[in-house]
Short mmCIF file of C-alpha atoms and ligand atoms in Angstrom, two decimals:
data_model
loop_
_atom_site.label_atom_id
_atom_site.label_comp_id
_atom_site.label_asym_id
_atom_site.label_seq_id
_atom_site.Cartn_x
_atom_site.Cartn_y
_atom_site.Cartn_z
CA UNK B 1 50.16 -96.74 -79.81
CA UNK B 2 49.46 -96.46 -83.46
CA UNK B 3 51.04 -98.85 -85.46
CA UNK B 4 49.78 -97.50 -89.37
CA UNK B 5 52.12 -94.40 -89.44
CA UNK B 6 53.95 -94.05 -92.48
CA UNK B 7 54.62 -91.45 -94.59
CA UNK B 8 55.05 -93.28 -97.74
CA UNK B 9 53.72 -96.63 -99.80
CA UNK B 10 55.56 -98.82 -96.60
CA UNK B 11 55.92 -98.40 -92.52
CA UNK B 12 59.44 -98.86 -91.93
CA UNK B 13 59.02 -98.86 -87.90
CA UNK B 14 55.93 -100.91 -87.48
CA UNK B 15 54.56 -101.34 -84.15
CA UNK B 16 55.90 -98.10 -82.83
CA UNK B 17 54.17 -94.77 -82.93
CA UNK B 18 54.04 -91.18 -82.25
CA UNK B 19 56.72 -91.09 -79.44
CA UNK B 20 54.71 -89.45 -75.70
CA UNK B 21 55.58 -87.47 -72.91
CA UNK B 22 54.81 -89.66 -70.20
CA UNK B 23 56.67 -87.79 -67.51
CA UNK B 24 59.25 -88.79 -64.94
CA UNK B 25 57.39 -91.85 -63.37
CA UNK B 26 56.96 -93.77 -66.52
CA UNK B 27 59.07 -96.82 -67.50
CA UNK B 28 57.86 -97.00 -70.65
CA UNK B 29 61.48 -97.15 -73.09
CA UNK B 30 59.23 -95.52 -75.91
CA UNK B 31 58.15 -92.06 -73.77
CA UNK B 32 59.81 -89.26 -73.20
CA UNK B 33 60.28 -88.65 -69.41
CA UNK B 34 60.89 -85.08 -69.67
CA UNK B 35 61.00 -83.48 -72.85
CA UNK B 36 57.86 -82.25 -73.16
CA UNK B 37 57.67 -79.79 -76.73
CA UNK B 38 55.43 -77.31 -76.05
CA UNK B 39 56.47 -77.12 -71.99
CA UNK B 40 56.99 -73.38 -71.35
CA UNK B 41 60.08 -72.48 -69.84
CA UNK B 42 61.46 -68.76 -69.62
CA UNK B 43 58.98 -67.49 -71.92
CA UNK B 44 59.87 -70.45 -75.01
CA UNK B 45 58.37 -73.99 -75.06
CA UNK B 46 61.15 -77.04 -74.99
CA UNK B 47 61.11 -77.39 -78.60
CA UNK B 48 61.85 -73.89 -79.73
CA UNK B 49 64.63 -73.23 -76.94
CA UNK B 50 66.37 -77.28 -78.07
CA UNK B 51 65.41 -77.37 -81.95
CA UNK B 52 66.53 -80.84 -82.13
CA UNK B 53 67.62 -82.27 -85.61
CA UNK B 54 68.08 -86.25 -86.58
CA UNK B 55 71.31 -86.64 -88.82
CA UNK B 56 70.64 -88.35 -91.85
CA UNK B 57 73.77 -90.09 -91.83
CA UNK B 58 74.24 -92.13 -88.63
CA UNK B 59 70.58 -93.02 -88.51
CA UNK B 60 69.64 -94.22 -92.29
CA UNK B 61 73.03 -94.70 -94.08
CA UNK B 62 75.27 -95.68 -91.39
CA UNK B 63 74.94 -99.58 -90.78
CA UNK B 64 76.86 -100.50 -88.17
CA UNK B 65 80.89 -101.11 -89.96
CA UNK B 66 83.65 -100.59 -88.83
CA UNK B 67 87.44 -100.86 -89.17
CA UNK B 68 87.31 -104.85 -88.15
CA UNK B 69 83.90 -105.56 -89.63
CA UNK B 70 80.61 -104.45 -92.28
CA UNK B 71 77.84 -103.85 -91.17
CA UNK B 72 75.63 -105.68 -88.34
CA UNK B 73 72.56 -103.70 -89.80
CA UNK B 74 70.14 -104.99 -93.05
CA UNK B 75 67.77 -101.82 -93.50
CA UNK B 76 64.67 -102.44 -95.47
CA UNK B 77 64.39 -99.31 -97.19
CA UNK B 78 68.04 -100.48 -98.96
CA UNK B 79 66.99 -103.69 -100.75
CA UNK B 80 65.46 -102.16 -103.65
CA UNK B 81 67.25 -102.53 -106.99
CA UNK B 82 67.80 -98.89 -108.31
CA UNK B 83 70.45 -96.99 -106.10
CA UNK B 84 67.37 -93.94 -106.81
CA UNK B 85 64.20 -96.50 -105.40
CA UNK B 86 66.65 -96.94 -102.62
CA UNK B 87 67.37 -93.17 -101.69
CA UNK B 88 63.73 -92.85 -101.85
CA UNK B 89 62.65 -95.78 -99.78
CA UNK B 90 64.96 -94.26 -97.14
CA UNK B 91 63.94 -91.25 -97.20
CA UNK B 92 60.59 -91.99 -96.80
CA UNK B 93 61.91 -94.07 -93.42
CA UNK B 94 64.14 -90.83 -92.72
CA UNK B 95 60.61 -89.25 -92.25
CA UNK B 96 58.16 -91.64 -90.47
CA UNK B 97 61.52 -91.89 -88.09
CA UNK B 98 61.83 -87.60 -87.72
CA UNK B 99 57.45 -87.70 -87.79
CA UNK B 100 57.11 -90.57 -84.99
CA UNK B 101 59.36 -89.12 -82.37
CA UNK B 102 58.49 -85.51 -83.26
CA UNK B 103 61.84 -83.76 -83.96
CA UNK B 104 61.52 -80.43 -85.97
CA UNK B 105 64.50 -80.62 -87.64
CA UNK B 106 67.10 -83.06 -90.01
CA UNK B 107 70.50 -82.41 -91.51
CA UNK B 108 71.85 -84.33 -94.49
CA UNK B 109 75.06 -84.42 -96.63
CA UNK B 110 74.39 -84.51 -100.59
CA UNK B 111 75.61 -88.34 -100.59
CA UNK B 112 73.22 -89.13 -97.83
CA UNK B 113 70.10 -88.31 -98.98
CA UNK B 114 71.34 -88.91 -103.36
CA UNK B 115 73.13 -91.31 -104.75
CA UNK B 116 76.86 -90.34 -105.50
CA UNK B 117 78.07 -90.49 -108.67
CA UNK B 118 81.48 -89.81 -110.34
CA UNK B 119 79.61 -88.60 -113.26
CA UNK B 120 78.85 -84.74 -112.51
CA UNK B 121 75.67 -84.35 -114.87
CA UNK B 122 74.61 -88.01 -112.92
CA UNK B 123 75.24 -86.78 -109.82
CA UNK B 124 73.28 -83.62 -109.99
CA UNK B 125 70.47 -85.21 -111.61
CA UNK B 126 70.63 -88.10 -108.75
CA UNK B 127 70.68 -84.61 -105.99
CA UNK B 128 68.39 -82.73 -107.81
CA UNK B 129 65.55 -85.51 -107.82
CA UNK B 130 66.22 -86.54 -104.25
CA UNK B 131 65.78 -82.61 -103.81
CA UNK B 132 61.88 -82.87 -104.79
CA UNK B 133 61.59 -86.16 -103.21
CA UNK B 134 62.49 -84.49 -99.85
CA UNK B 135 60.70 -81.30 -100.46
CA UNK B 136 57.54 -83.38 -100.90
CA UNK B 137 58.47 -85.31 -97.86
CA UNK B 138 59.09 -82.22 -95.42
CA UNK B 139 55.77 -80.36 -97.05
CA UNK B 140 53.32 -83.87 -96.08
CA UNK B 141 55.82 -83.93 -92.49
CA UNK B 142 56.18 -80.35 -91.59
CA UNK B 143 59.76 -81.34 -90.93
CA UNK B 144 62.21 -78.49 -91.49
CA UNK B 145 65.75 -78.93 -92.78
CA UNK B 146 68.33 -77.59 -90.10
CA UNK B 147 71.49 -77.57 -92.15
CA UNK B 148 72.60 -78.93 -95.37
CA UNK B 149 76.49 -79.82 -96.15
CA UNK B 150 78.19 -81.53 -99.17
CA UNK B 151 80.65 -84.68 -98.28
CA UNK B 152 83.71 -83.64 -99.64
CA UNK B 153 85.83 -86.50 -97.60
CA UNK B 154 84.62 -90.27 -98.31
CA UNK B 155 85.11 -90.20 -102.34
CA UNK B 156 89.55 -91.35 -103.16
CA UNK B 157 89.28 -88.09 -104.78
CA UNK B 158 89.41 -86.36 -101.60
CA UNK B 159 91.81 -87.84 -100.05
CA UNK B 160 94.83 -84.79 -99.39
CA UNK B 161 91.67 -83.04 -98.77
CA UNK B 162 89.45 -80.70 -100.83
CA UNK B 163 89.55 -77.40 -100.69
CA UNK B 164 93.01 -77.82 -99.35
CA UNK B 165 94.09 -80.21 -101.61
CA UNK B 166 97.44 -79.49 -103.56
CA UNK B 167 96.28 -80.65 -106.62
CA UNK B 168 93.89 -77.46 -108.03
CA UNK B 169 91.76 -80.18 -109.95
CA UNK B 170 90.32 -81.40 -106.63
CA UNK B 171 89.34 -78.17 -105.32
CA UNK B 172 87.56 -77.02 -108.67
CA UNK B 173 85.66 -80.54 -108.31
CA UNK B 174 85.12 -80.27 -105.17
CA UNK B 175 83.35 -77.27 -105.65
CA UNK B 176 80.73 -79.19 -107.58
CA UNK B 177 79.78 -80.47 -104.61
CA UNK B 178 79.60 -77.39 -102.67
CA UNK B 179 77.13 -76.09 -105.03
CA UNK B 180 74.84 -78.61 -105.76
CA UNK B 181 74.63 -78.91 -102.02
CA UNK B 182 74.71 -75.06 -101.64
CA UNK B 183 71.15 -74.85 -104.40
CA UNK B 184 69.58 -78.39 -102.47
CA UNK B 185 70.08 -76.35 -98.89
CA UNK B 186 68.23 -73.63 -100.85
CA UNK B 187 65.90 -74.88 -102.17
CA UNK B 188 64.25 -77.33 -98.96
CA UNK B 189 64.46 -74.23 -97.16
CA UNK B 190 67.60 -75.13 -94.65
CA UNK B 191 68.70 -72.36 -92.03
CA UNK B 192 72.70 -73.46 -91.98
CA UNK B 193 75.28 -74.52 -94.34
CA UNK B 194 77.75 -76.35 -92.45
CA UNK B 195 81.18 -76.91 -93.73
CA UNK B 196 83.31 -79.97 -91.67
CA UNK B 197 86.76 -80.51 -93.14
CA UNK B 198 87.25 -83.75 -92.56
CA UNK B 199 90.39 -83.67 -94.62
CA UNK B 200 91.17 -79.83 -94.28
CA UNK B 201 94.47 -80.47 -92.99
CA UNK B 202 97.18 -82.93 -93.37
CA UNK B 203 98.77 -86.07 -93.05
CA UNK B 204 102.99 -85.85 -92.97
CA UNK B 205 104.12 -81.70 -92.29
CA UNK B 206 106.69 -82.46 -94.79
CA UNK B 207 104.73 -82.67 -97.71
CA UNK B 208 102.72 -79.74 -96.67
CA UNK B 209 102.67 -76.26 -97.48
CA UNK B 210 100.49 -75.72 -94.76
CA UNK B 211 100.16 -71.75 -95.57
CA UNK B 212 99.25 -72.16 -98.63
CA UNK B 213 96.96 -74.55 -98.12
CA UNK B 214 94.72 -72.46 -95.04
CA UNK B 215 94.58 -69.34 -97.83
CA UNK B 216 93.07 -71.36 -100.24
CA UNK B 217 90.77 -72.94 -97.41
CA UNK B 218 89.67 -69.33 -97.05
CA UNK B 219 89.40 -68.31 -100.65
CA UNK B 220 86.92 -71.59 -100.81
CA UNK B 221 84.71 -70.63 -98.31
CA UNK B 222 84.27 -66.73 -99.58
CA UNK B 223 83.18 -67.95 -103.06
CA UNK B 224 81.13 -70.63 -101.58
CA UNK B 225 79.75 -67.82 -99.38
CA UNK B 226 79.16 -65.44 -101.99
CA UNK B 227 77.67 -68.31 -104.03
CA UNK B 228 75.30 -68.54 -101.52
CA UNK B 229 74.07 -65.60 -100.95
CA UNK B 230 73.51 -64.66 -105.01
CA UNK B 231 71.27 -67.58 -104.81
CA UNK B 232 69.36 -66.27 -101.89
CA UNK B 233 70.71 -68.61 -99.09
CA UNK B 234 70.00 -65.81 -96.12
CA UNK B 235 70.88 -68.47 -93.42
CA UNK B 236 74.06 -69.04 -91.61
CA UNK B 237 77.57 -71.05 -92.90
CA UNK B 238 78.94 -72.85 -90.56
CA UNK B 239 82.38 -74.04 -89.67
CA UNK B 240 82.41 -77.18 -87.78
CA UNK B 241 85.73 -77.58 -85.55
CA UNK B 242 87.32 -80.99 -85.30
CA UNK B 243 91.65 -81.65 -84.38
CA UNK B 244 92.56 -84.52 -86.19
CA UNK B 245 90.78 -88.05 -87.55
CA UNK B 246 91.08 -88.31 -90.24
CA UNK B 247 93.94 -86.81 -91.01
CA UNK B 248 96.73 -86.62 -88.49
CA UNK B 249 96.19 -82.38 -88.25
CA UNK B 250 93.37 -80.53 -88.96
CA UNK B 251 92.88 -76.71 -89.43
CA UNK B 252 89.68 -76.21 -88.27
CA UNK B 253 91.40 -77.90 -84.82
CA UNK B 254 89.32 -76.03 -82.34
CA UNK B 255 86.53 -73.35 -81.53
CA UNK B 256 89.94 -70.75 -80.62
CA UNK B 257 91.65 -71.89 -83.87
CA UNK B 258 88.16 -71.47 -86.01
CA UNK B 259 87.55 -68.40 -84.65
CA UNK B 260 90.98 -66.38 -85.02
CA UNK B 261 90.63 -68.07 -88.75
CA UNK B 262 87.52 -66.37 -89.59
CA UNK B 263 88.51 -63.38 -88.10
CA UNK B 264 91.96 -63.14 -89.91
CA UNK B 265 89.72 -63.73 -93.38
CA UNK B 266 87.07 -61.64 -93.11
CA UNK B 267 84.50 -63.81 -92.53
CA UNK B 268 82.99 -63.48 -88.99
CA UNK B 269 80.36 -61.96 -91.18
CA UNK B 270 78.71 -64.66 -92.44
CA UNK B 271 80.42 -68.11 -90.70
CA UNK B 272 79.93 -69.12 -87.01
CA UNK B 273 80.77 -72.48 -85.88
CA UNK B 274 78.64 -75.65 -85.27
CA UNK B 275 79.97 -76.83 -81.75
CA UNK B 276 80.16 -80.96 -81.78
CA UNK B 277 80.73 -82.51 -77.97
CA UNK B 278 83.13 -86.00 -79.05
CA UNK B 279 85.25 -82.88 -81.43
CA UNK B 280 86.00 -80.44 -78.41
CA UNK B 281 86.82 -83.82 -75.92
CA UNK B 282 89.06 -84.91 -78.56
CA UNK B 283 91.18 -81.24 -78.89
CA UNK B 284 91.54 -81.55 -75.11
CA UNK B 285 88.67 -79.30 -74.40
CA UNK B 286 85.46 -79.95 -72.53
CA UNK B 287 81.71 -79.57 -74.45
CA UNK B 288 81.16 -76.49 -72.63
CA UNK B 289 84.59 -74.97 -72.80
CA UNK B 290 84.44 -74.92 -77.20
CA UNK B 291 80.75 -73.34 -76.75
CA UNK B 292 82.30 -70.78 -74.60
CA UNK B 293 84.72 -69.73 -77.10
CA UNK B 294 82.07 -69.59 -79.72
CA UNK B 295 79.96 -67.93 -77.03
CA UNK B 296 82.31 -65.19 -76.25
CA UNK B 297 83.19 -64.60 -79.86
CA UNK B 298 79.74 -64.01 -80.90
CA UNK B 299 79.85 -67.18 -83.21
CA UNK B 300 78.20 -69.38 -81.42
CA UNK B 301 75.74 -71.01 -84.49
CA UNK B 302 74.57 -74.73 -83.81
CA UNK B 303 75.65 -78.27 -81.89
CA UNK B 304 76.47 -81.47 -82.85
CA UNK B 305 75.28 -83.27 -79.99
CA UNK B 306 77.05 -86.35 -79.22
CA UNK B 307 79.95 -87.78 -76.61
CA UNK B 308 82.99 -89.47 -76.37
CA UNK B 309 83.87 -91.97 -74.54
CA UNK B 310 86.39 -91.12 -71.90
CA UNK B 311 88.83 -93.96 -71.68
CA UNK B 312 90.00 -93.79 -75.13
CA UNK B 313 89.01 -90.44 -76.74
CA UNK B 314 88.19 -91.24 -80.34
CA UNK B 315 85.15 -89.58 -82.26
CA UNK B 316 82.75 -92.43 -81.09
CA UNK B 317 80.02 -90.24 -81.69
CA UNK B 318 77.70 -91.84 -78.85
CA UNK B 319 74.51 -90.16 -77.69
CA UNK B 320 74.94 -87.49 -75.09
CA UNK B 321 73.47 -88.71 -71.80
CA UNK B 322 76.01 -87.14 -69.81
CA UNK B 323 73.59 -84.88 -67.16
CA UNK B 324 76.79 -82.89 -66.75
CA UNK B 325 77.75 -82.52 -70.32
CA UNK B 326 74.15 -81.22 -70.93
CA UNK B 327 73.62 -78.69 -68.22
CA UNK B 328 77.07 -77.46 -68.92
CA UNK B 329 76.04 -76.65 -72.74
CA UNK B 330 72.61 -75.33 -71.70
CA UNK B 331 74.56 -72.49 -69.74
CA UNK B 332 76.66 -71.31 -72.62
CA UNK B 333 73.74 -70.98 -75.00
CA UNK B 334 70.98 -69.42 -72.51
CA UNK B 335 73.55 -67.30 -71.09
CA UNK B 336 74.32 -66.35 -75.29
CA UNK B 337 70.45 -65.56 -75.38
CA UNK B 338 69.15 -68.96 -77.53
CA UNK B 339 70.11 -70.59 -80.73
CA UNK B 340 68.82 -68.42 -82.96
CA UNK B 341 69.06 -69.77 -86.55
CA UNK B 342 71.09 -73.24 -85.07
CA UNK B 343 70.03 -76.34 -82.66
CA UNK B 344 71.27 -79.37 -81.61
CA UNK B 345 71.53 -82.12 -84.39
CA UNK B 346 72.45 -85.39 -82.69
CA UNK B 347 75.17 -86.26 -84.23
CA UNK B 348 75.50 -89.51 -82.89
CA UNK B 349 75.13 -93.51 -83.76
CA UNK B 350 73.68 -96.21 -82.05
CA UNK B 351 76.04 -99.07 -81.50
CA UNK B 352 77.49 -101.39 -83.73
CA UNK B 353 75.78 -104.18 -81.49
CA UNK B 354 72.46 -101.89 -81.31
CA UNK B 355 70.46 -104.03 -83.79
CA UNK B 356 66.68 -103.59 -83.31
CA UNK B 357 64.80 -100.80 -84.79
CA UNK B 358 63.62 -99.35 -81.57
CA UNK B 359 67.28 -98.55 -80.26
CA UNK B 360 67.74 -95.80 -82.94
CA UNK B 361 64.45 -94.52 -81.56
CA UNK B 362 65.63 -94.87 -77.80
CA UNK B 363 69.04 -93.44 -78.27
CA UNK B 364 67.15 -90.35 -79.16
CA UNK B 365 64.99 -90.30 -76.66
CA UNK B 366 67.64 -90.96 -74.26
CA UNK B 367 69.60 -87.75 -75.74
CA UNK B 368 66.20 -85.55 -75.86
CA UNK B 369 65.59 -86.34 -72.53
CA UNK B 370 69.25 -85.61 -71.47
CA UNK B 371 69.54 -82.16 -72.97
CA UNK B 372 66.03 -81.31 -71.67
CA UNK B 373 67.03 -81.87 -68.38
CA UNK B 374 69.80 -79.64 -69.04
CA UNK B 375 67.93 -76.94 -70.08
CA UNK B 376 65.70 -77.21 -67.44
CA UNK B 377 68.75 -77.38 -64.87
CA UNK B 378 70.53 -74.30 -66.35
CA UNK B 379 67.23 -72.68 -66.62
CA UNK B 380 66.81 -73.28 -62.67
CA UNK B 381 70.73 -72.40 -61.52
CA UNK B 382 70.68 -69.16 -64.15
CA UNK B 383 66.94 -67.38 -63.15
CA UNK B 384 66.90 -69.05 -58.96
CA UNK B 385 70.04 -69.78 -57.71
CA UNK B 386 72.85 -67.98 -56.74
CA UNK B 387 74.99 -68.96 -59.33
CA UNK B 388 75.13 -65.95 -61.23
CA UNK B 389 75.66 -63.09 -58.46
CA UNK B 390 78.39 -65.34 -56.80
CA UNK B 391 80.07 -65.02 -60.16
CA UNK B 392 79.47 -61.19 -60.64
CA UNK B 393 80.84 -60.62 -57.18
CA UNK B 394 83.88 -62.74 -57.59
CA UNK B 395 84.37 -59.48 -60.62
CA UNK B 396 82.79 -56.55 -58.61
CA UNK B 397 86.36 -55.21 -57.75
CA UNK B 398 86.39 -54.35 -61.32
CA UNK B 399 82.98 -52.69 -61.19
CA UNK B 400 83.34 -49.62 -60.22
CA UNK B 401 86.68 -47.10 -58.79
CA UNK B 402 90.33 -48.17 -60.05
CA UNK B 403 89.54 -51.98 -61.01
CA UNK B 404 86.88 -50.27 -63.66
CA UNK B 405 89.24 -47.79 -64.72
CA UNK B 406 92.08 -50.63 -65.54
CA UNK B 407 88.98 -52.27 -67.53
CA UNK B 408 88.36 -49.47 -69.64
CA UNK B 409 92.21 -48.87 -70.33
CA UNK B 410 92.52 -45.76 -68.53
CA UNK B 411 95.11 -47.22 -66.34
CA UNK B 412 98.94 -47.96 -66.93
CA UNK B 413 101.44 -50.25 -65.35
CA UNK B 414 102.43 -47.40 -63.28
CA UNK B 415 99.63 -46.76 -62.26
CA UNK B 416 98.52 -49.98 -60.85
CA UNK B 417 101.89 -50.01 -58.88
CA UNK B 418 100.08 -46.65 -56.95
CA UNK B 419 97.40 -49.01 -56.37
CA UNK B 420 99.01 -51.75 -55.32
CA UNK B 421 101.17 -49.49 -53.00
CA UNK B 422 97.88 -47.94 -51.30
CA UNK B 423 95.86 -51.34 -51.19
CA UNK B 424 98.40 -53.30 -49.45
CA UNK B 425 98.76 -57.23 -49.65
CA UNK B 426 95.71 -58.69 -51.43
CA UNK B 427 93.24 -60.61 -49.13
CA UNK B 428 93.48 -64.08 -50.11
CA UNK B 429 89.48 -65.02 -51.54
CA UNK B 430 88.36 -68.56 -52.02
CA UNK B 431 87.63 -69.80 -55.47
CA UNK B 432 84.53 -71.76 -53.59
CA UNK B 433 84.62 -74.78 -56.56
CA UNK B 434 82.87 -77.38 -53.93
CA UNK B 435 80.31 -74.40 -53.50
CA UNK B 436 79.34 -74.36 -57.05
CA UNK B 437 79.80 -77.88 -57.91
CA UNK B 438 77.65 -78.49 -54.89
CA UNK B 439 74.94 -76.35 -56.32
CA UNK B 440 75.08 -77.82 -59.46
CA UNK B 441 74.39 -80.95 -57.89
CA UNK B 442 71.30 -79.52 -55.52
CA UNK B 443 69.63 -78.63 -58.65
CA UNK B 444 70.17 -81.23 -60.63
CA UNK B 445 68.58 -83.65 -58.11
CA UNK B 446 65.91 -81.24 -57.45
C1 LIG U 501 82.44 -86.01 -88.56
C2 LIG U 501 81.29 -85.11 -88.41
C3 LIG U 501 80.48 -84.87 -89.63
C4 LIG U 501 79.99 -83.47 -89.76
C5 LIG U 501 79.29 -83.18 -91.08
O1 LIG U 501 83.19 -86.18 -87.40
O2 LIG U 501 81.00 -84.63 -87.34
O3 LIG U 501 79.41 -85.76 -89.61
O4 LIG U 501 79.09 -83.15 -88.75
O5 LIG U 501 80.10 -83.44 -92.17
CO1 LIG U 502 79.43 -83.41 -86.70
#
């Protein structure tokens, strides 16, 4: 493997190259053992049905702290002296990283890839140079931005939230950052704007005017919408659903909740939502069940691709290696005819105890590789299996004579009690769950 692959002055992952496809046999950590990009399956290769993205955060800012401890993580490209050299060391590792394993996409807040500053004329300077540092970057690369977003969450300022804060101050400032990160998105080209309110919601009910607070969430997103589009931004906003951490309650709680929201405010126009795994597990919902409700709403725009872990529920934000989890999410979206304009940014850290270089390169692999499979196994169980005409016919009563006439609203409660009076007892029909968990199973080993 090459080992002189950088993008700028410095390699920043030396010894490690262009990540291969080495198939299923290999034990090589550094291969892929089934993604293959430009495998053809159903007509698309691998890479245009997954459209993978690398989060800026987790992977160049994010340095191991937590609650009980910094950082176990000393990155080279943050020693320099200037908090600018530093933003561009990194980003030059934020490419060699995306270049080497061969991921189209990446997804950034403004604080990520610029230095934040309480200054406003500093920080749009800082975002606007970091802006032609990265266009450069993803020109040389060829890497694509998937979605852009502004971190309106970390900074005190933020703290009773920002758009929904109480004091109108915040929300005014906070649309600084909206913009900034609205005209950066623009300008490198990115297909999403994705809005996660980490502290859209609230801490103690009693304090809250909880009304008032959701209209003004909604008032925020239409001018950062119509912002948006007078600049030229054709893509798609996002709305990223998460229930609580950090705050105790938050509005965007759930796919249902997001979607009845956008709907209610006239904007299922221009917003869909940006699915994340560890978000749904923690509302009480399984991965596949919020893409569902996206799915079936017609809103289904991108996924955070991560897990949970299921003995204590919190937003570890893991990679996904759950075969399950992956196949289950591949259903909902081929069923819902592709991405489109979205994909799946992993949204996901390595470990706090994950201290080498090469584990933020096999944690991806390990995640590629997992929702490959998946699409491979949905692929399989949707186009060869039975899967689909066992579910149709568990339906067909509706499909045609009475059953399609109730469908269509022709019928009344009176008149279903003529039915039921004709039809006699209903014959009791097995829900056959072993049957298709079973099947499930037979293709996923296959
Ligand atoms: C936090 C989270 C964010 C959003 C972007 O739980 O998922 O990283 O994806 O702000
Ligand atoms: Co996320």
């Amino acid at each position: 493997m090459s080992s002189t692959f950088h993008v700028g002055q410095r390699e920043y992952f030396p010894g490690i190259g262009a990540i291969p496809f080495e198939g299923r046999e290999s034990d090589n950590p550094l291969a892929f053992k089934v993604y293959d990009a430009q495998r053809q399956i159903g007509g698309r290769s691998m890479a245009e049905h997954l459209r993978f993205a690398v989060a800026y955060w987790h992977s160049f800012c994010g340095t191991g702290q937590d609650p009980f401890g910094p950082g176990t993580r000393m990155y080279p490209w943050d020693q320099g002296s200037s908090a600018l050299a530093r933003a561009e060391a990194k980003a030059d590792a934020a490419f060699e990283f995306i270049t080497k394993l061969g991921v189209p996409y990446y997804c950034f807040h403004d604080v990520d890839l610029a230095p934040d500053a309480d200054d406003i004329g500093q920080y749009r300077d800082n975002l606007a140079h970091m802006v032609t540092v990265a266009g450069r970057l993803q020109q040389q690369t060829g890497v694509k931005l998937l979605w852009g977003t502004a971190n309106l969450f970390s900074h005190p300022r933020y703290m009773n939230g920002a758009a929904t804060n109480p004091d109108f101050a915040v929300v005014a400032r906070a649309a600084v950052q909206v913009r900034a990160a609205l005209d950066a998105t623009v300008a490198l080209g990115g297909q999403n704007y994705v809005f996660w309110g980490g502290r859209e919601g609230y801490a103690c009910l009693l304090n809250t005017d909880m009304k008032r607070e959701q209209a003004h969430l909604a008032r925020f997103l239409a001018a950062a919408r119509d912002y948006g589009r007078s600049i030229g931004f054709t893509g798609t906003f996002l709305i990223e659903p998460k229930p609580m951490e950090p705050m105790h309650h938050q509005y965007d709680f759930d796919s249902a909740t997001v979607v009845g929201f956008l709907r209610a405010h006239g904007l299922d126009g221009d917003f869909k939502l940006n699915i994340e795994a560890n978000h749904a597990t923690l509302s009480g919902h399984s991965f596949a069940h919020d893409l569902q409700v996206a799915a079936d709403a017609g809103l289904l725009g991108s996924i955070d691709a991560n897990r949970g872990n299921p003995q204590n529920g919190w937003d570890t934000d893991q990679f996904p290696t759950d075969l399950y989890d992956t196949v289950g999410a591949m259903l909902v979206v081929l069923r819902s005819g592709g991405f489109g304009h979205g994909g799946l940014n992993f949204d996901a850290k390595v470990r706090r105890e994950s201290t080498d270089p090469q584990d933020l390169f096999m944690a991806h692999i390990g995640g590629m590789d997992a929702f490959a499979r998946g699409l491979e196994v949905a692929h399989a169980l949707i186009e060869r299996s039975p899967l689909e005409g066992w579910r149709a016919e568990r339906y067909a009563s509706f499909d045609s004579g009475a059953g399609a006439a109730f469908a269509r609203g022709e019928l009344g409660l009176e008149a279903l009690c003529e039915h039921a009076l004709v039809a006699g007892e209903p014959t009791v029909r097995s829900g056959r769950q072993e049957a298709y968990e079973n099947l499930l199973n037979q293709y996923l080993l296959r």
